[in-house]
Structure formats: structure tokens, C-alpha cells
CSV table of C-alpha atoms in Angstrom, one decimal:
chain,number,residue,atom,x,y,z
W,1,UNK,CA,-15.5,6.4,2.8
W,2,UNK,CA,-12.3,4.7,3.7
W,3,UNK,CA,-9.2,6.7,3.2
W,4,UNK,CA,-6.8,4.0,4.2
W,5,UNK,CA,-7.2,0.6,2.6
W,6,UNK,CA,-5.6,-2.6,3.9
W,7,UNK,CA,-5.3,-5.9,2.0
W,8,UNK,CA,-5.9,-8.7,2.6
W,9,UNK,CA,-8.5,-8.6,5.4
W,10,UNK,CA,-7.8,-12.2,6.4
W,11,UNK,CA,-5.0,-14.7,5.8
W,12,UNK,CA,-4.8,-18.3,6.9
W,13,UNK,CA,-1.6,-20.1,6.1
W,14,UNK,CA,0.8,-22.8,7.2
W,15,UNK,CA,3.7,-22.2,9.5
W,16,UNK,CA,6.9,-21.1,7.7
W,17,UNK,CA,5.0,-19.1,5.1
W,18,UNK,CA,5.8,-15.5,4.5
W,19,UNK,CA,2.8,-13.2,4.3
W,20,UNK,CA,2.6,-9.7,2.8
W,21,UNK,CA,0.1,-7.1,4.0
W,22,UNK,CA,-0.5,-4.0,2.0
W,23,UNK,CA,-1.6,-0.6,3.3
W,24,UNK,CA,-2.7,2.1,0.9
W,25,UNK,CA,-3.6,5.7,1.4
W,26,UNK,CA,-6.4,6.3,-1.1
W,27,UNK,CA,-6.7,10.0,-1.6
W,28,UNK,CA,-3.6,11.4,0.0
W,29,UNK,CA,0.1,10.9,0.0
W,30,UNK,CA,1.5,9.6,3.2
W,31,UNK,CA,5.2,9.9,3.9
W,32,UNK,CA,4.7,8.1,7.1
W,33,UNK,CA,2.5,5.1,7.9
W,34,UNK,CA,2.2,3.2,11.2
W,35,UNK,CA,1.9,-0.5,11.7
W,36,UNK,CA,0.1,-1.9,14.8
W,37,UNK,CA,-0.6,-5.3,16.1
W,38,UNK,CA,-3.4,-6.4,18.4
W,39,UNK,CA,-3.5,-9.6,20.3
W,40,UNK,CA,-6.9,-10.8,21.5
W,41,UNK,CA,-8.4,-8.7,24.2
W,42,UNK,CA,-5.2,-6.5,24.3
W,43,UNK,CA,-4.3,-3.1,23.2
W,44,UNK,CA,-3.1,-2.0,19.8
W,45,UNK,CA,0.7,-2.0,20.0
W,46,UNK,CA,2.8,0.1,17.6
W,47,UNK,CA,5.2,-2.2,15.8
W,48,UNK,CA,7.0,0.2,13.5
W,49,UNK,CA,6.8,3.5,11.7
W,50,UNK,CA,7.1,3.2,7.9
W,51,UNK,CA,9.0,6.0,6.2
W,52,UNK,CA,8.7,6.6,2.5
W,53,UNK,CA,12.1,6.3,0.8
W,54,UNK,CA,14.0,5.3,4.0
W,55,UNK,CA,14.2,2.6,6.6
W,56,UNK,CA,11.4,1.9,8.9
W,57,UNK,CA,11.7,2.7,12.6
W,58,UNK,CA,10.9,-0.3,14.8
W,59,UNK,CA,9.7,-0.2,18.3
W,60,UNK,CA,11.6,-2.0,21.0
W,61,UNK,CA,11.2,-5.7,21.0
W,62,UNK,CA,10.0,-5.9,17.4
W,63,UNK,CA,12.3,-7.9,15.1
W,64,UNK,CA,13.0,-6.0,12.0
W,65,UNK,CA,14.2,-9.1,10.1
W,66,UNK,CA,11.0,-10.8,11.0
W,67,UNK,CA,8.7,-8.0,10.1
W,68,UNK,CA,9.9,-6.4,6.9
W,69,UNK,CA,8.5,-3.0,6.0
W,70,UNK,CA,8.7,-1.4,2.6
W,71,UNK,CA,7.4,2.0,1.9
W,72,UNK,CA,8.3,2.4,-1.8
W,73,UNK,CA,5.7,4.9,-2.8
W,74,UNK,CA,3.8,7.7,-1.1
W,75,UNK,CA,0.6,5.7,-1.1
W,76,UNK,CA,1.7,2.2,-0.3
W,77,UNK,CA,3.4,0.5,2.6
W,78,UNK,CA,3.8,-3.2,2.9
W,79,UNK,CA,4.4,-5.4,6.0
W,80,UNK,CA,5.9,-8.8,5.3
W,81,UNK,CA,5.8,-11.4,8.1
W,82,UNK,CA,8.6,-13.7,7.2
W,83,UNK,CA,8.6,-17.4,8.0
W,84,UNK,CA,5.4,-16.9,10.1
W,85,UNK,CA,4.7,-19.1,13.1
W,86,UNK,CA,1.6,-19.6,15.2
W,87,UNK,CA,2.7,-17.0,17.7
W,88,UNK,CA,2.6,-14.4,14.9
W,89,UNK,CA,-1.1,-14.9,14.6
W,90,UNK,CA,-2.6,-11.5,15.4
W,91,UNK,CA,-4.6,-8.6,14.0
W,92,UNK,CA,-2.4,-6.2,12.1
W,93,UNK,CA,-3.6,-2.7,11.5
W,94,UNK,CA,-2.0,0.2,9.6
W,95,UNK,CA,-2.7,3.9,9.9
W,96,UNK,CA,-1.6,7.1,8.2
W,97,UNK,CA,-2.2,10.8,8.7
W,98,UNK,CA,-3.2,13.1,5.8
W,99,UNK,CA,-0.4,15.7,5.6
W,100,UNK,CA,-3.0,18.2,4.3
W,101,UNK,CA,-4.6,18.1,7.7
W,102,UNK,CA,-1.8,17.5,10.1
W,103,UNK,CA,-3.8,18.3,13.2
W,104,UNK,CA,-6.5,15.7,12.3
W,105,UNK,CA,-6.3,12.2,13.7
W,106,UNK,CA,-4.7,9.3,11.9
W,107,UNK,CA,-6.9,7.2,9.6
W,108,UNK,CA,-6.8,3.5,10.2
W,109,UNK,CA,-7.2,0.6,7.8
W,110,UNK,CA,-9.7,-2.2,8.6
W,111,UNK,CA,-6.9,-4.5,9.7
W,112,UNK,CA,-5.7,-7.9,8.6
W,113,UNK,CA,-6.4,-11.0,10.6
W,114,UNK,CA,-3.4,-13.3,10.3
W,115,UNK,CA,-3.9,-16.9,11.4
W,116,UNK,CA,-0.9,-19.3,11.2
W,117,UNK,CA,-1.6,-23.0,11.4
F,1,UNK,CA,5.2,-0.5,30.7
F,2,UNK,CA,1.6,0.5,30.0
F,3,UNK,CA,1.6,4.3,29.7
F,4,UNK,CA,-2.1,4.5,28.9
F,5,UNK,CA,-4.4,2.4,31.0
F,6,UNK,CA,-8.1,1.7,30.9
F,7,UNK,CA,-8.8,-0.1,34.2
F,8,UNK,CA,-12.3,-1.2,33.3
F,9,UNK,CA,-12.3,-4.0,30.7
F,10,UNK,CA,-16.0,-3.9,30.4
F,11,UNK,CA,-19.0,-1.6,31.1
F,12,UNK,CA,-22.7,-2.3,30.8
F,13,UNK,CA,-25.2,0.6,30.6
F,14,UNK,CA,-28.9,0.9,30.0
F,15,UNK,CA,-30.1,2.6,26.8
F,16,UNK,CA,-30.7,6.3,27.4
F,17,UNK,CA,-28.3,6.5,30.4
F,18,UNK,CA,-24.9,8.0,30.5
F,19,UNK,CA,-21.8,5.9,29.7
F,20,UNK,CA,-18.6,7.0,31.4
F,21,UNK,CA,-15.3,5.4,30.2
F,22,UNK,CA,-12.1,6.2,32.0
F,23,UNK,CA,-8.5,6.4,31.0
F,24,UNK,CA,-5.3,7.1,33.0
F,25,UNK,CA,-1.9,7.9,31.7
F,26,UNK,CA,1.6,8.2,33.1
F,27,UNK,CA,3.6,10.1,30.5
F,28,UNK,CA,3.4,13.8,31.2
F,29,UNK,CA,4.8,14.5,27.7
F,30,UNK,CA,1.5,13.4,26.1
F,31,UNK,CA,-0.3,16.5,24.8
F,32,UNK,CA,-3.0,15.2,22.6
F,33,UNK,CA,-5.6,12.5,23.6
F,34,UNK,CA,-8.1,10.6,21.4
F,35,UNK,CA,-10.9,8.2,21.8
F,36,UNK,CA,-11.5,5.5,19.2
F,37,UNK,CA,-14.4,3.1,18.8
F,38,UNK,CA,-13.6,-0.4,17.4
F,39,UNK,CA,-15.7,-3.3,16.2
F,40,UNK,CA,-14.3,-6.8,15.9
F,41,UNK,CA,-12.2,-7.4,12.8
F,42,UNK,CA,-12.3,-3.7,11.9
F,43,UNK,CA,-9.9,-0.8,12.4
F,44,UNK,CA,-10.5,1.8,15.0
F,45,UNK,CA,-12.8,4.7,14.1
F,46,UNK,CA,-12.0,8.1,15.5
F,47,UNK,CA,-14.6,9.6,17.9
F,48,UNK,CA,-13.3,12.7,19.6
F,49,UNK,CA,-10.1,14.2,20.8
F,50,UNK,CA,-8.8,16.8,23.2
F,51,UNK,CA,-5.6,18.9,23.3
F,52,UNK,CA,-3.8,19.2,26.6
F,53,UNK,CA,-4.5,22.9,26.7
F,54,UNK,CA,-8.2,22.2,27.1
F,55,UNK,CA,-10.2,20.4,29.8
F,56,UNK,CA,-13.3,19.6,27.9
F,57,UNK,CA,-14.4,19.0,24.3
F,58,UNK,CA,-17.9,18.2,23.2
F,59,UNK,CA,-19.2,16.7,20.0
F,60,UNK,CA,-22.9,15.8,20.0
F,61,UNK,CA,-23.5,13.0,22.4
F,62,UNK,CA,-19.8,12.6,23.1
F,63,UNK,CA,-17.8,14.7,25.6
F,64,UNK,CA,-14.2,14.2,26.6
F,65,UNK,CA,-12.9,15.6,29.9
F,66,UNK,CA,-9.2,16.0,30.7
F,67,UNK,CA,-7.7,16.4,34.1
F,68,UNK,CA,-4.0,17.0,33.6
F,69,UNK,CA,-3.1,17.2,37.2
F,70,UNK,CA,-4.6,13.7,37.8
F,71,UNK,CA,-3.4,12.4,34.4
F,72,UNK,CA,-6.9,11.3,33.8
F,73,UNK,CA,-9.4,11.6,31.0
F,74,UNK,CA,-12.9,10.3,30.5
F,75,UNK,CA,-15.4,9.9,27.7
F,76,UNK,CA,-19.0,10.6,28.4
F,77,UNK,CA,-21.7,9.3,26.1
F,78,UNK,CA,-25.2,10.6,26.7
F,79,UNK,CA,-27.7,9.3,25.9
F,80,UNK,CA,-26.2,5.9,25.3
F,81,UNK,CA,-27.6,4.0,22.4
F,82,UNK,CA,-27.4,0.2,21.5
F,83,UNK,CA,-25.3,1.2,18.5
F,84,UNK,CA,-22.7,2.5,20.8
F,85,UNK,CA,-21.9,-1.1,21.9
F,86,UNK,CA,-18.2,-1.6,20.9
F,87,UNK,CA,-14.7,-1.5,22.4
F,88,UNK,CA,-13.5,1.9,23.1
F,89,UNK,CA,-9.8,2.8,23.2
F,90,UNK,CA,-8.2,5.9,24.5
F,91,UNK,CA,-4.9,6.9,22.9
F,92,UNK,CA,-2.3,9.5,23.5
F,93,UNK,CA,0.4,11.1,21.5
F,94,UNK,CA,3.1,13.8,21.8
F,95,UNK,CA,3.0,16.3,19.0
F,96,UNK,CA,0.9,15.9,15.8
F,97,UNK,CA,3.2,13.7,13.9
F,98,UNK,CA,4.2,11.0,16.3
F,99,UNK,CA,2.9,7.6,17.2
F,100,UNK,CA,-0.2,6.8,19.2
F,101,UNK,CA,-0.1,4.9,22.5
F,102,UNK,CA,-3.3,3.0,23.1
F,103,UNK,CA,-5.0,1.9,26.3
F,104,UNK,CA,-6.2,-1.6,26.7
F,105,UNK,CA,-9.8,-0.9,25.8
F,106,UNK,CA,-13.2,-1.0,27.5
F,107,UNK,CA,-16.0,-3.0,26.0
F,108,UNK,CA,-19.2,-1.1,26.3
F,109,UNK,CA,-22.5,-2.9,26.1
F,110,UNK,CA,-25.6,-0.8,25.9
F,111,UNK,CA,-28.7,-2.8,26.8
F,112,UNK,CA,-32.3,-2.1,26.0
């Protein structure tokens, strides 16, 4: 079964709206979660590393004021796309690694399809 | 700068035959490599991985080969099945706690 849950799976909203995406680890505590973005027919690109209790680490070129990340608990990280515009339309995916099995691969959520009209 | 590359965007293979998906990387610091399978509108599903200290890892129908000197890895699926049709991403990381760098993906179509 899924060990990383992402919600919502799809969002369609008007330009200028802020959208929040949740990523939950279901049966483990994750001090670190990762947020990726995938444009059509392109690779998954890491946007930021979400750290529980501290600031997220953003990849080069990703605007931290645009993509707000909050990791307030050991099982939940949220990504808020602020004042979203059509160019922010993409597939957003989170992942986390179970610290009990650090040598095992990361678990991915099922992603959120964001469409800005 | 694409550090992980999959030069074949698509591949079509007949059912029962071998599928070979290739991946090249440029960063010599990568020490762990993974293959993920992805369906549309879903997150990637882990398939198989290999550490840089090995050159081959096998799991059922899936085998990954690593050629460190050539900075090249490949995924072999044999025999291929229609259910294998999906997009396959290779990914690489340094250490066990760091971020993944993904390739651009190869769409595999297994035909009857």
C-alpha cells in the first residue's frame, strides 16, 4: 500500500489563486521530504528539500517566495504555490525516505496535477 | 545541465522479447542508481537499484547493469510483457540521504 500520500490529486483554478498541496508519510516519520515538478514529456526536477522544523532548501532557479514549503510535523509537508499563473501548471510530486530503512529508495506520492486557467 | 540522460525518448518491443533501456550520467560523484516506472498521473514506482560498487543487479525479469568507466547504466527486462508499457526513468544520487537526479525518461511500449 501507499506509504506517501499526496492531496489533492488534481487542482484546476483561476490565475492568481494560491494552491496548497499536502504530502503525508503514512507509517513513518520523515524529517526530510522532497518536492519535484514534472512538465509534460520532461524529467522530474527537484524543486526543494523540505526539512522538519527548519527552512526548506530550494534548488537553483526555484523561487522560495513563490513556492512556500512548510514541514511543521514529522508526517506532513505542504507546498503552497502562491498567486499561481498558467506557467505554474505542472505535475507536482513529493517523496520521502523511511528513516528506519535509510538504504531503501524514496517513496513517492501519486502527484498533484495543477492546472491554472 | 542534464546530469542524467536517457537519449531514447521511446522504445517499442514485442512481447516476450528483451527490452533494453539506456541511461548515461556525467557526475562521477553519483554512487547509487535507480530505475523507476511511471504511469501517467501517478508517482514513480521503484523497480530496481544498483550501488556503484557493483556492476550488475538482478531481480526477477529486471536486471540493471552499471559501467562506471563509461558512466552508463542499462535496464534489461526479459521477457517483456504488455504490462511493462510505461515511462521508465533512471535516477542517480550521492549518498543515501540526498536528492535524486532524474533522467528524461523513456516510454516503453510492449506490443502483442
